[in-house]
Short mmCIF file of C-alpha atoms in Angstrom, two decimals:
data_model
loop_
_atom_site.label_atom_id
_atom_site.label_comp_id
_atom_site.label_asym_id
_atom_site.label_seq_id
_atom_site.Cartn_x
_atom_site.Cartn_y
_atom_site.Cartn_z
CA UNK A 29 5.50 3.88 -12.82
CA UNK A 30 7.99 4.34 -10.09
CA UNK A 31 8.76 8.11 -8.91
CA UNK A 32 12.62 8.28 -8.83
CA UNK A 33 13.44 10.68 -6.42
CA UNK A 34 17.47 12.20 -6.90
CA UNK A 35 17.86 12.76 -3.07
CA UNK A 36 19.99 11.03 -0.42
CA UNK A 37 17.37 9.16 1.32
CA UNK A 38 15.87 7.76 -1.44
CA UNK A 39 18.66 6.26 -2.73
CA UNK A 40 19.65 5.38 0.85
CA UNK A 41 15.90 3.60 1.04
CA UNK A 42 16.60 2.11 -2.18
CA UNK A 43 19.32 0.81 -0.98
CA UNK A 44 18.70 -0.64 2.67
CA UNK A 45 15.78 -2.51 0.98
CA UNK A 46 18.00 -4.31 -1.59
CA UNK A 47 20.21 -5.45 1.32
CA UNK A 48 17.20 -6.55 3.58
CA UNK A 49 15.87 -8.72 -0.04
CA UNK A 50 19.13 -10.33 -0.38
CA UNK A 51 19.88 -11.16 3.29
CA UNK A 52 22.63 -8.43 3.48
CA UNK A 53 20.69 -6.39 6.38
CA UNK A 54 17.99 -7.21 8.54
CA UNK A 55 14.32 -5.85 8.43
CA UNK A 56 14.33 -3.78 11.74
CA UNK A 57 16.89 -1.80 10.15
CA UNK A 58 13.97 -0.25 8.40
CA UNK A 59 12.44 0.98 11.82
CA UNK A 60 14.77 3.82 11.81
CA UNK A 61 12.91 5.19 8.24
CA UNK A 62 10.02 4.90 10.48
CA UNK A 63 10.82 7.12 13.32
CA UNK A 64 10.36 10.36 11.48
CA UNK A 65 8.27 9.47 8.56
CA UNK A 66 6.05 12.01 8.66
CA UNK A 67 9.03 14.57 7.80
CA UNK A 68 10.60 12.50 5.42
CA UNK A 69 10.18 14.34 1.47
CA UNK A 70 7.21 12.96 -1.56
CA UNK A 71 9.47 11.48 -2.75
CA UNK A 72 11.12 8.87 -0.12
CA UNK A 73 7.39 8.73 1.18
CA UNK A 74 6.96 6.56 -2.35
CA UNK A 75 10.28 4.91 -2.37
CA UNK A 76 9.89 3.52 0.83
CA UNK A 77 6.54 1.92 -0.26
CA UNK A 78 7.63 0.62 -3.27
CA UNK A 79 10.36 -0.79 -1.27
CA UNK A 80 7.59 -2.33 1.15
CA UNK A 81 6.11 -3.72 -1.86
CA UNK A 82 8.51 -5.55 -3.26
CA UNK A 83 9.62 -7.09 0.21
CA UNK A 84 6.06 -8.35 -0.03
CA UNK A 85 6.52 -9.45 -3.24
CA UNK A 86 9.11 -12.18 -2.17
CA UNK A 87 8.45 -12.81 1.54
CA UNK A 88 4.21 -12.10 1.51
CA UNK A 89 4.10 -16.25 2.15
CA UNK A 90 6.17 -15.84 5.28
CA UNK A 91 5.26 -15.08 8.90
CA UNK A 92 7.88 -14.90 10.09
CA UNK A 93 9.03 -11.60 7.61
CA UNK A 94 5.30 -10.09 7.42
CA UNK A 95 4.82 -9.15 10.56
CA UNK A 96 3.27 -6.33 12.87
CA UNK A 97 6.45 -4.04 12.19
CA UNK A 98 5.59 -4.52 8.27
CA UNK A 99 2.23 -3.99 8.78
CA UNK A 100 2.83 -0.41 11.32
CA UNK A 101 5.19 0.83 8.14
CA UNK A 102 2.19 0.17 5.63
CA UNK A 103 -0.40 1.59 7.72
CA UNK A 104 1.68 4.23 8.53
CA UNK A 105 2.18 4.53 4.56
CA UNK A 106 -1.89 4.71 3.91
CA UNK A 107 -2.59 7.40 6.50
CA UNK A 108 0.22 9.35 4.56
CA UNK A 109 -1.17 12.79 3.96
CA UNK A 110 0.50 12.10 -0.09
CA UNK A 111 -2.14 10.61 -2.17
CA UNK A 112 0.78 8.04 -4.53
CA UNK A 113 2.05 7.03 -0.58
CA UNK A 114 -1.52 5.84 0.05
CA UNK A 115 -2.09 4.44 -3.64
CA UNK A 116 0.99 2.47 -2.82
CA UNK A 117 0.17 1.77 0.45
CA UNK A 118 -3.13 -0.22 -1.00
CA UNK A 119 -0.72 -2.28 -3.11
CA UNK A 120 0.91 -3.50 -0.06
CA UNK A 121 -2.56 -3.89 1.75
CA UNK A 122 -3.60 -5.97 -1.60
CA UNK A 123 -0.51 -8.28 -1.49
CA UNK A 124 -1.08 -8.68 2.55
CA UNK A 125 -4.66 -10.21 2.22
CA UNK A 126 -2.95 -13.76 2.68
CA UNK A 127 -2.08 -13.11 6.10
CA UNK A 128 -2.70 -13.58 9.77
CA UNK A 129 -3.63 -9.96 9.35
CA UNK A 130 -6.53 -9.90 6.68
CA UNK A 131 -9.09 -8.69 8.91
CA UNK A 132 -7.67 -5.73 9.84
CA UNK A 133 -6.03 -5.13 6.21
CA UNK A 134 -9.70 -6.13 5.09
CA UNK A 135 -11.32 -2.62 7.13
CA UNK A 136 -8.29 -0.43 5.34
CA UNK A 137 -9.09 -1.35 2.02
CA UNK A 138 -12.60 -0.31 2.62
CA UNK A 139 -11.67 3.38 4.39
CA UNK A 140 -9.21 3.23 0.93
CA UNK A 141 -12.97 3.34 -0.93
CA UNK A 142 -13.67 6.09 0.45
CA UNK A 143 -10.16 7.91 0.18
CA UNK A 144 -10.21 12.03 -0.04
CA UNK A 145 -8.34 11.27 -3.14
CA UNK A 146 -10.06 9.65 -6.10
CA UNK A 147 -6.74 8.51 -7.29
CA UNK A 148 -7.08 6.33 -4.66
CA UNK A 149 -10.44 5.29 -5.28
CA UNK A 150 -9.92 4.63 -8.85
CA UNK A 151 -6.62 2.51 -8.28
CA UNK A 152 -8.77 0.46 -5.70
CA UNK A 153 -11.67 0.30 -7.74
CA UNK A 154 -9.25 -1.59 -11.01
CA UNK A 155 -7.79 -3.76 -8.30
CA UNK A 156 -11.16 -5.10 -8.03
CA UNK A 157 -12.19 -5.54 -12.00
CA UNK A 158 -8.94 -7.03 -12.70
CA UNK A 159 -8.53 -9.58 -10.15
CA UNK A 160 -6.00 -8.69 -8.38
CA UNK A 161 -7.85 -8.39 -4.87
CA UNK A 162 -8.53 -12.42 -5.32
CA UNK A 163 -11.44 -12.69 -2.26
CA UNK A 164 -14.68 -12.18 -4.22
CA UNK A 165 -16.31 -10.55 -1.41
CA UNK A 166 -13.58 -7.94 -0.50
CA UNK A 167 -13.71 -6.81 -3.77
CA UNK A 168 -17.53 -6.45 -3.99
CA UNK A 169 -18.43 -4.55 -1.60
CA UNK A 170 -15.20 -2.25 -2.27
CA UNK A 171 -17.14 -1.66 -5.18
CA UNK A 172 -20.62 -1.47 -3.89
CA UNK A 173 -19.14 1.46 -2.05
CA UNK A 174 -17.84 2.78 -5.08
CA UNK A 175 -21.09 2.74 -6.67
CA UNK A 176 -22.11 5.72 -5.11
CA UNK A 177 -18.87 7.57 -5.20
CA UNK A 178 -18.65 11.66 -5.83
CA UNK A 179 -16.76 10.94 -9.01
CA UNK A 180 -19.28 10.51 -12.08
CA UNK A 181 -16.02 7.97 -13.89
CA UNK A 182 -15.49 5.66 -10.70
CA UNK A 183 -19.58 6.15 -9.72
CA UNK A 184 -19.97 4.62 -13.84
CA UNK A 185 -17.22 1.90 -13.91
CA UNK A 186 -18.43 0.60 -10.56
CA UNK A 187 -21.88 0.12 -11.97
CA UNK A 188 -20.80 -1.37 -15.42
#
């Protein structure tokens, strides 16, 4: 499901984030993928929150790795203008419920049920039917909101 991307700075993200996992390189060095984000190509917009997803993956449990820089580079992820950065960017949001930050992650997952894209909406809406957002409240009112969405397939799954 990954988008492999054949430029530089993909492989480059790739890269970094395989040295931050394995202690190689630190996580500020991802700060400077940051800076001009919002120029960066599709396709390192994706690698560099799959990246962010798998650092979550191993180090969710961890305060001390999850902190407010990881949570700027996800946030900065879901107000990406690229609807598979944002669909991404609710995986990472998913994963980050466990932490000191849930209430805040907790108000982005419900502006992600109401995402322009219904991509989005649908990827948000099976995170809820299959578990994976574990707090039975989050996931029922992301799906009473998704009740009465635009799209007649999310507005019918949500009711069923």
């Amino acid at each position: 499901y990954s988008i492999m991307g054949s430029s530089k700075s993909v492989l480059a993200c790739r890269v970094l984030m395989l040295r931050i996992i394995t202690g190689a390189a630190d996580k500020e060095e991802m700060l400077e993928w940051c800076f001009d984000f919002s120029k960066k190509d599709q396709s390192t917009k994706v690698a560099l929150a799959e990246c962010v997803e798998q650092y979550l993956c191993r180090y969710v449990h961890d305060d001390k790795k999850v902190d407010a820089m990881i949570l700027s580079i996800v946030l900065q992820c879901f107000e990406d203008e690229y609807w598979p950065v944002r669909r991404m960017a609710c995986n990472c949001l998913i994963k980050m419920l466990v932490t000191k930050y849930k209430d805040r992650i907790e108000r982005k997952l419900y502006e992600g049920a109401i995402d322009p894209s219904h991509y989005v909406r649908n990827h948000l809406l099976h995170k809820c039917r299959n578990g994976e957002i574990e707090d039975v409240s989050i996931a029922d009112r992301i799906i009473n909101i998704l009740k009465n969405d635009a799209n007649y397939a999310i507005r019918e799954y949500a009711n069923n």
